[in-house]
Coordinates of C-alpha atoms and ligand atoms in Angstrom, one line a residue:
X1 CA -28.6 0.3 15.8
X2 CA -29.9 3.7 16.4
X3 CA -27.6 6.7 15.9
X4 CA -26.1 8.6 18.7
X5 CA -27.6 12.0 19.3
X6 CA -25.6 15.2 19.8
X7 CA -27.1 15.5 23.3
X8 CA -25.9 12.1 24.3
X9 CA -22.4 12.9 23.1
X10 CA -22.4 16.3 25.0
X11 CA -23.7 14.5 28.1
X12 CA -20.9 12.0 27.9
X13 CA -18.4 14.8 27.6
X14 CA -19.8 16.5 30.6
X15 CA -19.5 13.4 32.6
X16 CA -15.9 13.1 31.6
X17 CA -15.3 16.8 32.2
X18 CA -14.4 17.5 28.7
X19 CA -15.0 21.0 27.5
X20 CA -16.4 21.3 24.0
X21 CA -19.1 22.3 21.6
X22 CA -20.5 21.2 18.3
X23 CA -17.7 22.6 16.4
X24 CA -14.8 21.8 18.6
X25 CA -12.0 19.7 17.4
X26 CA -10.6 16.8 19.5
X27 CA -7.8 14.3 19.3
X28 CA -8.5 10.7 18.8
X29 CA -7.7 9.7 22.4
X30 CA -10.4 12.1 23.7
X31 CA -12.8 10.9 21.1
X32 CA -12.1 7.3 22.3
X33 CA -12.7 8.1 25.9
X34 CA -16.2 9.5 25.0
X35 CA -16.8 6.5 22.9
X36 CA -16.0 4.3 25.8
X37 CA -18.4 6.3 28.0
X38 CA -21.1 5.6 25.4
X39 CA -20.2 1.9 25.2
X40 CA -19.1 2.2 21.6
X41 CA -16.1 1.2 19.5
X42 CA -14.5 3.9 17.5
X43 CA -12.9 3.6 14.1
X44 CA -10.4 6.0 13.0
X45 CA -11.2 7.7 9.7
X46 CA -9.4 10.7 8.4
X47 CA -11.5 13.8 8.0
X48 CA -12.4 14.3 4.3
X49 CA -11.1 17.6 3.0
X50 CA -12.8 19.8 0.4
X51 CA -9.8 19.1 -1.8
X52 CA -10.4 15.3 -1.6
X53 CA -14.1 15.9 -2.5
X54 CA -13.0 17.5 -5.8
X55 CA -10.7 14.6 -6.6
X56 CA -13.2 12.0 -5.5
X57 CA -15.8 13.6 -7.7
X58 CA -13.5 13.2 -10.8
X59 CA -12.7 9.6 -9.9
X60 CA -16.2 8.7 -9.4
X61 CA -17.5 10.5 -12.5
X62 CA -19.1 7.7 -14.6
X63 CA -18.5 7.8 -18.3
X64 CA -21.5 7.7 -20.7
X65 CA -21.2 4.4 -22.5
X66 CA -21.6 6.4 -25.9
X67 CA -18.5 8.4 -25.0
X68 CA -16.3 5.2 -24.6
X69 CA -13.9 4.3 -27.3
X70 CA -11.3 1.4 -27.3
X71 CA -8.0 2.3 -25.9
X72 CA -4.5 0.6 -26.3
X73 CA -3.7 -2.1 -23.8
X74 CA -1.0 -1.2 -21.2
X75 CA 1.5 -4.0 -21.0
X76 CA 4.1 -4.5 -18.4
X77 CA 7.1 -6.9 -18.7
X78 CA 7.9 -9.0 -15.6
X79 CA 10.5 -11.7 -15.0
X80 CA 13.8 -12.9 -13.6
X81 CA 16.8 -10.6 -14.1
X82 CA 18.7 -11.2 -17.3
X83 CA 15.9 -13.2 -18.9
X84 CA 15.5 -10.5 -21.6
X85 CA 12.8 -8.0 -20.5
X86 CA 14.8 -5.0 -21.6
X87 CA 16.0 -6.6 -24.9
X88 CA 12.4 -7.6 -25.8
X89 CA 11.2 -4.1 -25.3
X90 CA 14.1 -2.6 -27.2
X91 CA 13.5 -4.9 -30.2
X92 CA 9.7 -4.1 -30.2
X93 CA 10.4 -0.4 -30.1
X94 CA 13.3 -0.6 -32.4
X95 CA 16.1 0.8 -30.3
X96 CA 18.9 -0.6 -28.3
X97 CA 19.5 0.5 -24.7
X98 CA 20.7 -2.8 -23.2
X99 CA 24.1 -2.2 -24.5
X100 CA 24.2 1.3 -23.1
X101 CA 23.0 0.5 -19.7
X102 CA 25.2 0.4 -16.6
X103 CA 25.5 -3.2 -15.6
X104 CA 22.6 -4.0 -17.9
X105 CA 20.1 -3.3 -15.1
X106 CA 17.1 -1.4 -16.0
X107 CA 17.2 1.7 -13.8
X108 CA 14.1 3.6 -14.9
X109 CA 10.5 2.9 -15.6
X110 CA 10.3 3.2 -19.4
X111 CA 7.0 3.5 -21.1
X112 CA 6.5 3.7 -24.9
X113 CA 3.5 3.5 -27.3
X114 CA 4.1 1.5 -30.4
X115 CA 1.9 1.1 -33.4
X116 CA 1.3 -1.9 -35.5
X117 CA -1.1 -1.8 -38.5
X118 CA -3.0 1.1 -37.0
X119 CA -3.4 -0.6 -33.6
X120 CA -1.3 0.5 -30.6
X121 CA 0.3 -1.0 -27.6
X122 CA 1.7 0.8 -24.7
X123 CA 4.6 -0.9 -23.0
X124 CA 5.7 -0.2 -19.4
X125 CA 9.0 -1.7 -18.4
X126 CA 9.7 -1.5 -14.6
X127 CA 13.0 -2.3 -12.9
X128 CA 11.3 -5.3 -11.2
X129 CA 8.1 -6.7 -9.9
X130 CA 8.6 -4.6 -6.7
X131 CA 8.1 -1.4 -8.7
X132 CA 5.1 -2.9 -10.4
X133 CA 3.5 -3.7 -7.0
X134 CA 4.6 -0.6 -5.4
X135 CA 2.6 1.3 -7.9
X136 CA -0.3 -1.0 -7.1
X137 CA 0.1 -0.4 -3.5
X138 CA -0.4 3.3 -4.1
X139 CA -3.5 2.7 -6.0
X140 CA -2.0 3.0 -9.4
X141 CA -3.2 0.1 -11.4
X142 CA -1.7 0.9 -14.7
X143 CA -1.3 -2.6 -16.1
X144 CA -3.7 -4.4 -18.3
X145 CA -1.7 -7.3 -19.3
X146 CA 1.5 -8.8 -17.8
X147 CA 4.1 -10.3 -20.1
X148 CA 6.1 -12.8 -18.0
X149 CA 9.5 -13.3 -19.6
X150 CA 11.1 -16.6 -19.1
X151 CA 14.5 -17.5 -20.5
X152 CA 14.2 -21.0 -22.1
X153 CA 17.7 -22.0 -20.8
X154 CA 17.1 -21.1 -17.2
X155 CA 13.4 -21.8 -16.9
X156 CA 11.5 -20.5 -13.9
X157 CA 13.7 -18.9 -11.3
X158 CA 12.9 -17.5 -7.9
X159 CA 12.2 -14.0 -9.3
X160 CA 10.0 -15.6 -12.0
X161 CA 8.0 -17.2 -9.2
X162 CA 7.6 -13.9 -7.4
X163 CA 6.7 -12.1 -10.7
X164 CA 4.0 -14.8 -11.2
X165 CA 2.6 -14.1 -7.8
X166 CA 2.6 -10.3 -8.3
X167 CA 0.9 -10.6 -11.7
X168 CA -1.7 -13.0 -10.3
X169 CA -2.4 -10.7 -7.3
X170 CA -3.0 -7.8 -9.8
X171 CA -5.6 -10.0 -11.6
X172 CA -4.4 -9.2 -15.0
X173 CA -4.1 -11.7 -17.9
X174 CA -0.6 -13.2 -18.2
X175 CA 1.2 -13.9 -21.5
X176 CA 4.4 -15.8 -21.4
X177 CA 7.4 -14.9 -23.6
X178 CA 9.5 -17.9 -23.6
X179 CA 12.6 -16.0 -24.6
X180 CA 16.2 -17.0 -25.8
X181 CA 14.6 -19.7 -27.8
X182 CA 17.6 -19.2 -30.2
X183 CA 20.1 -20.7 -27.7
X184 CA 21.3 -24.1 -28.7
X185 CA 20.0 -27.2 -26.9
X186 CA 17.2 -25.5 -25.0
X187 CA 14.1 -27.6 -24.3
X188 CA 10.9 -25.6 -24.4
X189 CA 9.0 -28.5 -22.9
X190 CA 10.9 -28.1 -19.6
X191 CA 9.7 -24.6 -19.3
X192 CA 6.2 -25.5 -20.4
X193 CA 6.1 -28.2 -17.5
X194 CA 7.4 -25.7 -15.1
X195 CA 4.7 -23.2 -16.0
X196 CA 2.0 -25.8 -15.6
X197 CA 3.3 -26.5 -12.2
X198 CA 2.7 -22.9 -11.3
X199 CA -0.9 -23.0 -12.6
X200 CA 0.0 -21.3 -15.9
X201 CA -1.0 -24.0 -18.2
X202 CA 0.0 -23.3 -21.8
X203 CA -2.9 -23.0 -24.4
X204 CA -1.0 -25.6 -26.5
X205 CA -1.4 -27.9 -23.6
X206 CA -5.1 -27.2 -23.1
X207 CA -4.7 -24.2 -20.7
X208 CA -5.5 -20.6 -21.1
X209 CA -2.1 -19.1 -21.1
X210 CA -0.6 -18.0 -24.4
X211 CA 3.2 -18.9 -24.6
X212 CA 5.0 -17.2 -27.4
X213 CA 8.5 -18.5 -28.2
X214 CA 10.7 -15.4 -28.7
X215 CA 14.3 -14.4 -29.3
X216 CA 14.9 -10.7 -28.6
X217 CA 18.4 -11.0 -30.3
X218 CA 17.0 -12.6 -33.5
X219 CA 13.7 -11.0 -33.6
X220 CA 11.8 -14.3 -33.5
X221 CA 8.2 -14.3 -32.3
X222 CA 7.9 -10.5 -32.0
X223 CA 4.9 -10.2 -34.4
X224 CA 3.3 -13.1 -32.7
X225 CA 3.8 -11.5 -29.4
X226 CA 2.3 -8.3 -30.5
X227 CA -0.6 -10.2 -32.1
X228 CA -1.3 -12.1 -29.0
X229 CA -1.4 -8.9 -26.9
X230 CA -3.7 -7.2 -29.4
X231 CA -6.1 -10.2 -29.4
X232 CA -6.3 -10.2 -25.6
X233 CA -6.9 -6.5 -25.7
X234 CA -9.8 -7.0 -28.2
X235 CA -11.2 -9.8 -26.0
X236 CA -11.2 -7.6 -22.9
X237 CA -12.3 -4.5 -24.8
X238 CA -10.3 -1.9 -22.9
X239 CA -12.1 1.4 -23.1
X240 CA -11.9 5.0 -22.1
X241 CA -13.6 8.3 -22.6
X242 CA -11.2 10.6 -24.5
X243 CA -13.6 13.6 -24.1
X244 CA -13.1 14.1 -20.4
X245 CA -10.4 15.8 -18.4
X246 CA -7.4 13.7 -18.1
X247 CA -6.5 11.5 -15.2
X248 CA -3.7 8.9 -14.7
X249 CA -0.5 8.0 -13.0
X250 CA 3.0 9.4 -12.7
X251 CA 5.6 6.8 -13.6
X252 CA 8.7 8.8 -12.7
X253 CA 9.9 12.2 -12.7
X254 CA 13.0 14.3 -12.4
X255 CA 14.3 17.9 -12.1
X256 CA 16.1 18.5 -15.4
X257 CA 18.2 21.6 -15.1
X258 CA 16.8 24.5 -17.2
X259 CA 13.8 22.3 -18.5
X260 CA 12.5 22.2 -15.0
X261 CA 10.6 19.2 -13.8
X262 CA 10.0 16.5 -16.3
X263 CA 7.4 14.0 -15.3
X264 CA 6.6 10.7 -17.1
X265 CA 2.8 10.3 -16.9
X266 CA 0.5 7.8 -18.4
X267 CA -3.0 9.0 -19.2
X268 CA -5.6 6.5 -18.1
X269 CA -8.7 8.2 -18.9
X270 CA -9.5 11.5 -20.8
X271 CA -7.2 13.6 -22.9
X272 CA -4.5 15.8 -21.6
X273 CA -3.5 19.0 -23.4
X274 CA -0.8 21.6 -23.3
X275 CA -2.1 24.3 -21.0
X276 CA -4.0 22.0 -18.8
X277 CA -3.9 22.5 -14.9
X278 CA -2.7 19.4 -13.3
X279 CA -2.4 18.2 -9.7
X280 CA -0.2 15.2 -9.1
X281 CA 0.4 13.9 -5.7
X282 CA 1.9 16.7 -3.6
X283 CA 2.6 18.9 -6.5
X284 CA 0.8 20.8 -9.4
X285 CA 1.3 23.1 -12.3
X286 CA 0.3 23.9 -15.8
X287 CA 1.3 21.7 -18.7
X288 CA 3.9 23.9 -20.5
X289 CA 4.9 21.2 -23.0
X290 CA 4.5 17.5 -23.7
X291 CA 6.7 15.1 -25.5
X292 CA 6.4 11.6 -27.0
X293 CA 8.3 9.3 -24.6
X294 CA 9.9 7.4 -27.5
X295 CA 10.6 10.0 -30.3
X296 CA 10.8 13.1 -28.1
X297 CA 8.5 14.9 -30.6
X298 CA 6.3 17.5 -29.1
X299 CA 2.6 16.7 -28.5
X300 CA -0.4 18.9 -28.2
X301 CA -2.5 16.2 -26.6
X302 CA -2.4 12.8 -25.1
X303 CA -5.3 10.5 -25.0
X304 CA -6.1 7.2 -23.0
X305 CA -3.2 4.8 -22.5
X306 CA -0.6 7.3 -23.8
X307 CA 2.6 7.7 -22.0
X308 CA 3.9 11.3 -22.2
X309 CA 6.7 13.4 -20.8
X310 CA 5.2 16.5 -19.2
X311 CA 6.9 19.8 -18.4
X312 CA 5.4 22.5 -16.1
X313 CA 5.0 20.9 -12.7
X314 CA 6.4 22.8 -9.7
X315 CA 8.1 19.9 -8.1
X316 CA 8.8 16.2 -9.2
X317 CA 5.9 13.9 -8.1
X318 CA 6.5 10.4 -6.9
X319 CA 6.3 7.2 -8.8
X320 CA 2.7 6.0 -8.5
X321 CA 1.2 9.4 -7.7
X322 CA -2.1 9.8 -9.4
X323 CA -2.7 12.9 -11.5
X324 CA -5.9 14.8 -12.3
X325 CA -6.6 17.7 -14.5
X326 CA -8.7 20.6 -12.8
X327 CA -10.3 23.8 -14.1
X328 CA -8.7 26.0 -11.6
X329 CA -5.0 26.5 -10.8
X330 CA -5.9 27.8 -7.3
X331 CA -7.7 24.5 -6.5
X332 CA -4.7 22.5 -7.8
X333 CA -2.3 24.7 -5.7
X334 CA -4.4 24.1 -2.6
X335 CA -4.8 20.4 -3.0
X336 CA -1.2 19.9 -3.6
X337 CA -0.3 22.1 -0.4
X338 CA -2.7 20.1 1.7
X339 CA -1.1 16.8 0.6
X340 CA 2.4 18.0 1.0
X341 CA 1.5 19.3 4.5
X342 CA -0.2 16.0 5.4
X343 CA 2.8 13.9 4.4
X344 CA 5.3 16.0 6.2
X345 CA 3.2 15.9 9.3
X346 CA 2.9 12.2 9.0
X347 CA 6.6 11.7 8.6
X348 CA 7.3 13.9 11.6
X349 CA 5.0 12.6 14.2
X350 CA 3.2 9.4 12.9
X351 CA -0.5 9.8 12.8
X352 CA -2.0 12.9 14.2
X353 CA -5.5 12.7 12.8
X354 CA -7.9 15.1 14.3
X355 CA -11.6 14.5 14.3
X356 CA -14.1 17.3 14.6
X357 CA -17.2 17.1 16.6
X358 CA -19.4 16.5 13.6
X359 CA -17.1 13.8 12.2
X360 CA -17.1 12.1 15.6
X361 CA -20.8 11.3 15.3
X362 CA -20.4 9.7 11.9
X363 CA -17.4 7.8 13.3
X364 CA -19.6 6.5 16.0
X365 CA -22.1 5.3 13.5
X366 CA -19.5 3.8 11.1
X367 CA -18.0 1.9 14.1
X368 CA -21.4 0.2 14.5
X369 CA -21.8 -0.3 10.7
X370 CA -18.4 -2.1 10.7
X371 CA -19.8 -5.6 10.6
X372 CA -21.1 -6.1 7.1
X373 CA -22.6 -9.5 6.3
X374 CA -20.2 -10.3 3.5
X375 CA -17.8 -13.2 3.0
X376 CA -14.6 -12.6 4.9
X377 CA -11.6 -12.7 2.6
X378 CA -8.2 -13.3 3.8
X379 CA -5.1 -12.8 1.6
X380 CA -2.0 -14.5 2.7
X381 CA 1.7 -14.5 1.6
X382 CA 3.5 -17.5 3.0
X383 CA 7.2 -17.9 3.3
X384 CA 8.8 -21.1 4.8
X385 CA 12.1 -22.7 5.4
X386 CA 11.7 -25.7 3.2
X387 CA 9.3 -27.0 0.5
X388 CA 8.0 -29.7 2.9
X389 CA 6.7 -27.0 5.2
X390 CA 4.9 -25.3 2.5
X391 CA 3.2 -28.4 1.4
X392 CA 2.2 -29.2 5.1
X393 CA 0.8 -25.7 5.5
X394 CA -1.1 -25.9 2.3
X395 CA -2.6 -29.2 3.4
X396 CA -3.7 -27.7 6.8
X397 CA -5.1 -24.6 5.1
X398 CA -7.3 -26.6 2.7
X399 CA -9.0 -28.0 5.8
X400 CA -10.1 -24.7 6.9
X401 CA -12.7 -24.4 4.1
X402 CA -15.7 -22.6 5.4
X403 CA -18.8 -21.1 3.6
X404 CA -18.3 -17.7 5.3
X405 CA -14.6 -17.1 4.3
X406 CA -12.1 -17.4 1.5
X407 CA -8.5 -17.9 2.0
X408 CA -6.4 -16.7 -0.9
X409 CA -2.7 -17.5 -0.8
X410 CA -1.1 -14.9 -3.1
X411 CA 2.3 -16.2 -2.8
X412 CA 4.0 -19.2 -1.3
X413 CA 7.7 -19.8 -1.5
X414 CA 10.7 -20.9 0.3
X415 CA 13.0 -18.3 1.8
X416 CA 13.1 -15.3 4.1
X417 CA 10.5 -12.5 4.0
X418 CA 11.6 -9.8 1.6
X419 CA 10.7 -6.1 0.8
X420 CA 8.7 -7.5 -2.3
X421 CA 6.5 -9.5 0.0
X422 CA 5.7 -6.5 2.1
X423 CA 5.0 -4.4 -1.0
X424 CA 2.8 -7.2 -2.3
X425 CA 1.0 -7.5 1.1
X426 CA 0.4 -3.7 1.2
X427 CA -1.1 -3.7 -2.3
X428 CA -3.3 -6.6 -1.7
X429 CA -4.2 -6.2 2.0
X430 CA -2.6 -9.5 2.8
X431 CA -1.0 -10.8 6.0
X432 CA 2.5 -12.3 5.8
X433 CA 3.2 -15.6 7.5
X434 CA 6.7 -16.8 8.0
X435 CA 7.3 -20.4 9.0
X436 CA 10.8 -20.8 10.4
X437 CA 12.0 -17.8 8.5
X438 CA 12.4 -14.2 9.3
X439 CA 12.1 -10.9 7.5
X440 CA 15.2 -9.0 6.5
X441 CA 15.9 -5.6 7.7
X442 CA 14.4 -3.8 4.7
X443 CA 11.2 -5.9 4.9
X444 CA 10.9 -5.3 8.7
X445 CA 11.1 -1.5 8.5
X446 CA 8.8 -1.4 5.5
X447 CA 6.2 -3.5 7.3
X448 CA 6.5 -1.1 10.2
X449 CA 5.9 2.0 8.2
X450 CA 3.1 0.5 6.1
X451 CA 1.4 -1.3 8.8
X452 CA 1.7 -4.7 7.1
X453 CA 1.4 -7.6 9.5
X454 CA 4.1 -10.1 9.6
X455 CA 3.5 -13.3 11.8
X456 CA 6.1 -15.8 12.5
X457 CA 5.6 -19.5 13.5
X458 CA 7.6 -22.6 14.1
X459 CA 4.7 -25.0 14.7
X460 CA 2.0 -25.6 12.0
X461 CA -0.9 -26.0 14.3
X462 CA -0.3 -22.6 15.8
X463 CA -0.3 -21.1 12.3
X464 CA -3.7 -22.7 11.5
X465 CA -5.1 -21.9 14.9
X466 CA -4.2 -18.2 14.3
X467 CA -5.8 -18.2 11.0
X468 CA -8.9 -19.4 12.3
X469 CA -8.9 -16.8 14.9
X470 CA -8.1 -14.1 12.4
X471 CA -11.1 -15.2 10.3
X472 CA -13.3 -14.9 13.2
X473 CA -11.9 -11.4 13.9
X474 CA -10.7 -12.1 17.4
X475 CA -7.0 -12.1 16.9
X476 CA -4.9 -9.6 18.7
X477 CA -1.9 -8.0 16.8
X478 CA 1.4 -9.8 17.3
X479 CA 3.4 -8.0 20.0
Ligands
LIG501 P1 16.6 -8.2 -18.3 O1 17.4 -8.1 -17.1 O2 15.4 -9.2 -18.1 O3 16.0 -6.8 -18.7 O4 17.5 -8.8 -19.5 P2 18.2 -8.2 -20.6 O5 17.3 -7.7 -21.7 O6 19.2 -7.2 -20.1 O7 19.1 -9.3 -21.1 C1 20.0 -10.1 -20.4 C2 21.1 -10.6 -21.4 O8 20.5 -11.7 -22.2 C3 21.7 -9.7 -22.4 O9 23.0 -9.9 -22.6 C4 20.9 -9.9 -23.7 O10 21.8 -9.7 -24.8 C5 20.6 -11.4 -23.5 N1 19.4 -11.8 -24.2 C6 18.2 -11.2 -24.2 N2 17.3 -11.8 -24.9 C7 17.9 -12.8 -25.7 C8 17.6 -13.7 -26.6 O11 16.5 -13.9 -27.0 N3 18.5 -14.6 -27.0 C9 19.8 -14.7 -26.5 N4 20.7 -15.5 -27.0 N5 20.2 -13.7 -25.5 C10 19.3 -12.8 -25.1

């Protein structure tokens, strides 16, 4: 397809009686009118700011292979509540917070780096898989390896199933900690069978999933768990370049009285130093002090995979906000201000993206370039009323095999549509299908704000017809 010349656009504008010149800004509706006049389809794309360019440049900056060194794996614990995530982490780091916690529920995202025989592992403990996926939805893939905690007495529970789906969607290796193995009368084989049924076949049964039997209360299997994680890390050769400026993710932050803002960051690449200028989400600042997240000791620098408490930001950034170290505090201030501005505008009036005349042309062209000849991938999350429905849907879906598209079911489970499903869909660009079930209020409103599509069905052939249509790109959004 040929590109559209300025003259043609100006002509179309004149025909429509729209005043403008090459530098004029216009709203999306006007742009759409002109596009229609030119027989084109318009795609909305936010105008790239100078600030974005600076950040994108950092993100795209390739590391010289010679500068890469191995970095510790970042490990996240996932699992059903009360199966022992907190206790395992406590044992590993040698402290006890379970007893001190209100109701025993992990409220915060904890992150600690621990060392064993000169090798390190960074552990991240989130309040649940929702928080894990929430960060992924925000583009913050912090996890290298997921430890799925399964209590041997309970076996796989609904939240374990969800955690499995979330870990699989993140495409990270999964290690199972079969916990509470100290309890009398537990039968590990039962859990192993359940794991196999969930496509996590234990290595001892010929599969590729390491299952470590643990007891967080007795300390059983802790060395083995660490060894397993370190071996997986070695196999995957996680690397980073410690000699570049730091970038990474904010795990959580708070305003702490006279200490000011304390942000828990995890450095993903580069090295962060006291005195560095940081922009993190809609805030910025100069690093005044850094502390080890476990010991509280002051730190002068933090390299790849290191979690660190940072003081000096102007305001608390959000969990999952990415951070970048810049050269110039004025740039950082400007980028933060632009972001803060954009997010307040969004929350006030929905989307008010403006396109300039110059952008408009590239939009026109992009619209025509939209149909790339690659395989179409469709991610699905399926919720149904009963197991039988899930099986019937699976059977129908397997018939839809086609050389031009892949259907990937990230999660299939019995029950209503939850906030966790919406978060997972958002992070993985998936569509949620509900069969004889509805979303709860939280899920509904989250789907609205995040633009996640939920479709509901009560007849199976309608569901499969829709998927066919979706794959052929001719499905209209549900009313
Ligand atoms: P979380 O919700 O997954 O973080 O679970 P917790 O770590 O808070 O543990 C829930 C309960 O199980 C606590 O009362 C722990 O003391 C207990 N627990 C955790 N691990 C073990 C274990 O290996 N053996 C036994 N017997 N109890 C455990």
